[in-house]
mmCIF file of C-alpha atoms in Angstrom:
data_model
loop_
_atom_site.group_PDB
_atom_site.id
_atom_site.type_symbol
_atom_site.label_atom_id
_atom_site.label_comp_id
_atom_site.label_asym_id
_atom_site.label_seq_id
_atom_site.Cartn_x
_atom_site.Cartn_y
_atom_site.Cartn_z
ATOM 1 C CA MET A 1 -14.537 -39.887 -98.782
ATOM 2 C CA GLY A 2 -16.356 -37.131 -100.674
ATOM 3 C CA THR A 3 -15.957 -33.831 -102.463
ATOM 4 C CA GLN A 4 -18.024 -30.673 -102.019
ATOM 5 C CA SER A 5 -17.757 -27.241 -103.611
ATOM 6 C CA ILE A 6 -18.862 -23.814 -102.492
ATOM 7 C CA ARG A 7 -18.937 -20.758 -104.750
ATOM 8 C CA PHE A 8 -18.495 -17.099 -103.837
ATOM 9 C CA ILE A 9 -19.128 -14.161 -106.176
ATOM 10 C CA LEU A 10 -17.177 -11.211 -104.821
ATOM 11 C CA GLY A 11 -17.383 -7.552 -105.768
ATOM 12 C CA PRO A 12 -14.617 -5.037 -105.140
ATOM 13 C CA THR A 13 -15.895 -4.264 -101.638
ATOM 14 C CA LEU A 14 -15.004 -7.816 -100.536
ATOM 15 C CA TRP A 15 -12.021 -8.695 -102.722
ATOM 16 C CA MET A 16 -8.661 -8.623 -100.955
ATOM 17 C CA SER A 17 -5.354 -9.289 -102.660
ATOM 18 C CA ALA A 18 -1.910 -9.791 -101.175
ATOM 19 C CA ASN A 19 -0.767 -7.103 -103.639
ATOM 20 C CA HIS A 20 -2.898 -4.484 -101.854
ATOM 21 C CA SER A 21 -1.155 -4.762 -98.506
ATOM 22 C CA GLY A 22 0.746 -1.473 -98.672
ATOM 23 C CA ARG A 23 -1.509 0.594 -100.906
ATOM 24 C CA VAL A 24 -3.759 3.555 -100.191
ATOM 25 C CA ASN A 25 -7.073 2.716 -98.488
ATOM 26 C CA ARG A 26 -5.642 -0.475 -97.021
ATOM 27 C CA HIS A 27 -5.924 0.746 -93.492
ATOM 28 C CA TRP A 28 -6.069 -2.060 -90.923
ATOM 29 C CA ALA A 29 -9.686 -1.182 -90.140
ATOM 30 C CA VAL A 30 -10.678 -1.692 -93.809
ATOM 31 C CA THR A 31 -8.975 -5.090 -93.846
ATOM 32 C CA ARG A 32 -10.622 -6.022 -90.546
ATOM 33 C CA ARG A 33 -14.094 -5.067 -91.839
ATOM 34 C CA LYS A 34 -13.630 -6.979 -95.113
ATOM 35 C CA THR A 35 -12.371 -10.026 -93.238
ATOM 36 C CA ALA A 36 -15.404 -9.996 -90.941
ATOM 37 C CA ASP A 37 -17.752 -9.548 -93.925
ATOM 38 C CA LEU A 38 -16.123 -12.472 -95.782
ATOM 39 C CA ARG A 39 -16.410 -14.702 -92.731
ATOM 40 C CA ARG A 40 -20.131 -13.893 -92.411
ATOM 41 C CA LEU A 41 -20.605 -14.489 -96.148
ATOM 42 C CA ALA A 42 -18.971 -17.926 -95.854
ATOM 43 C CA VAL A 43 -21.306 -18.889 -93.010
ATOM 44 C CA MET A 44 -24.371 -17.781 -94.995
ATOM 45 C CA GLN A 45 -23.231 -19.460 -98.214
ATOM 46 C CA ALA A 46 -22.355 -22.715 -96.430
ATOM 47 C CA ARG A 47 -25.967 -22.856 -95.265
ATOM 48 C CA ALA A 48 -27.479 -21.652 -98.549
ATOM 49 C CA GLN A 49 -25.398 -24.071 -100.639
ATOM 50 C CA HIS A 50 -26.068 -26.972 -98.212
ATOM 51 C CA LEU A 51 -22.432 -27.673 -97.397
ATOM 52 C CA HIS A 52 -22.114 -30.644 -95.056
ATOM 53 C CA PRO A 53 -19.715 -30.895 -92.116
ATOM 54 C CA THR A 54 -16.645 -32.922 -93.003
ATOM 55 C CA ARG A 55 -15.316 -36.023 -91.294
ATOM 56 C CA GLY A 56 -11.559 -36.058 -90.850
ATOM 57 C CA ARG A 57 -8.960 -34.068 -92.747
ATOM 58 C CA VAL A 58 -9.772 -32.257 -95.995
ATOM 59 C CA ARG A 59 -7.823 -30.815 -98.905
ATOM 60 C CA VAL A 60 -9.030 -27.414 -100.150
ATOM 61 C CA THR A 61 -8.427 -26.099 -103.656
ATOM 62 C CA ALA A 62 -9.350 -22.461 -104.312
ATOM 63 C CA TRP A 63 -10.290 -21.855 -107.948
ATOM 64 C CA ILE A 64 -10.058 -18.137 -108.730
ATOM 65 C CA GLN A 65 -11.922 -16.716 -111.727
ATOM 66 C CA TYR A 66 -10.903 -13.265 -112.965
ATOM 67 C CA PRO A 67 -12.681 -10.648 -115.078
ATOM 68 C CA THR A 68 -9.937 -10.742 -117.748
ATOM 69 C CA ARG A 69 -7.962 -13.421 -119.546
ATOM 70 C CA GLY A 70 -4.648 -11.682 -118.761
ATOM 71 C CA ARG A 71 -1.943 -13.076 -116.543
ATOM 72 C CA ALA A 72 -2.861 -13.605 -112.919
ATOM 73 C CA ASP A 73 -1.256 -14.838 -109.724
ATOM 74 C CA PRO A 74 -3.942 -16.870 -107.919
ATOM 75 C CA ASN A 75 -1.880 -16.953 -104.709
ATOM 76 C CA ASN A 76 -2.597 -13.225 -104.302
ATOM 77 C CA ALA A 77 -6.157 -14.238 -103.343
ATOM 78 C CA ALA A 78 -4.833 -15.687 -100.057
ATOM 79 C CA PRO A 79 -6.222 -12.904 -97.793
ATOM 80 C CA THR A 80 -9.686 -13.505 -99.264
ATOM 81 C CA THR A 81 -9.561 -17.291 -99.165
ATOM 82 C CA LYS A 82 -8.189 -17.263 -95.596
ATOM 83 C CA ALA A 83 -11.200 -15.253 -94.429
ATOM 84 C CA LEU A 84 -13.594 -17.580 -96.293
ATOM 85 C CA ILE A 85 -11.988 -20.664 -94.759
ATOM 86 C CA ASP A 86 -12.222 -19.055 -91.314
ATOM 87 C CA GLY A 87 -15.920 -18.491 -92.032
ATOM 88 C CA LEU A 88 -16.373 -22.159 -92.927
ATOM 89 C CA THR A 89 -14.808 -22.978 -89.565
ATOM 90 C CA ASP A 90 -17.350 -20.622 -87.953
ATOM 91 C CA ALA A 91 -20.096 -22.496 -89.854
ATOM 92 C CA GLY A 92 -18.956 -25.820 -88.384
ATOM 93 C CA ILE A 93 -17.800 -27.369 -91.656
ATOM 94 C CA TRP A 94 -14.653 -28.552 -89.828
ATOM 95 C CA PRO A 95 -13.629 -28.213 -86.184
ATOM 96 C CA ASP A 96 -10.634 -25.965 -86.908
ATOM 97 C CA ASP A 97 -8.668 -24.793 -89.945
ATOM 98 C CA ASP A 98 -5.329 -25.942 -88.562
ATOM 99 C CA HIS A 99 -3.063 -28.427 -90.350
ATOM 100 C CA THR A 100 -4.679 -31.418 -88.693
ATOM 101 C CA HIS A 101 -8.044 -30.608 -90.312
ATOM 102 C CA VAL A 102 -7.377 -28.565 -93.476
ATOM 103 C CA ILE A 103 -4.663 -28.978 -96.104
ATOM 104 C CA GLY A 104 -4.354 -25.879 -98.288
ATOM 105 C CA PRO A 105 -5.824 -23.993 -99.843
ATOM 106 C CA ASP A 106 -4.038 -24.640 -103.080
ATOM 107 C CA HIS A 107 -4.776 -21.592 -105.256
ATOM 108 C CA ARG A 108 -5.500 -22.187 -108.962
ATOM 109 C CA ARG A 109 -6.781 -20.083 -111.803
ATOM 110 C CA ALA A 110 -10.228 -21.160 -112.971
ATOM 111 C CA ASP A 111 -11.105 -21.383 -116.660
ATOM 112 C CA GLY A 112 -13.085 -18.603 -118.280
ATOM 113 C CA THR A 113 -13.804 -15.104 -117.070
ATOM 114 C CA CYS A 114 -16.398 -13.481 -114.865
ATOM 115 C CA PRO A 115 -18.138 -10.103 -115.241
ATOM 116 C CA ARG A 116 -15.992 -6.988 -114.950
ATOM 117 C CA GLY A 117 -15.384 -5.871 -111.376
ATOM 118 C CA LEU A 118 -16.043 -9.306 -109.907
ATOM 119 C CA HIS A 119 -13.996 -12.288 -108.834
ATOM 120 C CA ILE A 120 -15.457 -15.752 -108.368
ATOM 121 C CA ILE A 121 -13.877 -18.145 -105.911
ATOM 122 C CA THR A 122 -14.908 -21.777 -105.834
ATOM 123 C CA LEU A 123 -13.545 -23.784 -102.943
ATOM 124 C CA THR A 124 -13.363 -27.507 -103.649
ATOM 125 C CA ILE A 125 -13.255 -29.511 -100.431
ATOM 126 C CA THR A 126 -12.068 -33.109 -100.725
ATOM 127 C CA GLU A 127 -12.049 -35.414 -97.734
ATOM 128 C CA GLU A 128 -8.769 -37.285 -97.368
ATOM 129 C CA ALA A 129 -8.871 -41.068 -97.198
ATOM 130 C CA LYS A 130 -8.311 -42.341 -93.689
ATOM 131 C CA GLU A 131 -5.461 -44.737 -93.139
ATOM 132 C CA GLY A 132 -6.516 -48.172 -94.322
ATOM 133 C CA GLU A 133 -9.282 -46.796 -96.616
ATOM 134 C CA ARG A 134 -9.179 -46.959 -100.379
ATOM 135 C CA SER A 135 -9.763 -43.800 -102.400
#
């Protein structure tokens, strides 16, 4: 059983929030393009950051870092993290992102801040102990 992390630094052209769903410039084609770009980014970063394919089921925690110290709702990052997790599936990190392979992601606010206009997402991937194994 092991833990791996992968980090993504996202500018406003890639950031998607659940709060943006009905706002101006949130045309379905914009969402589709951003989703495709995030999936490609996840594939490239999985290779660049030497992420290893997992064995068995994993638990994913998404740590979201914001440009301000103000209040935040990390669950609003779900459209972004969903696309990144789909990209990790494309990269072969796990066979599928269904419930039999991936638990989560559990969205959390990361400590500290990042530069203005950016968001940093760190996905922590922890392999679950198989039945009969000790953790």
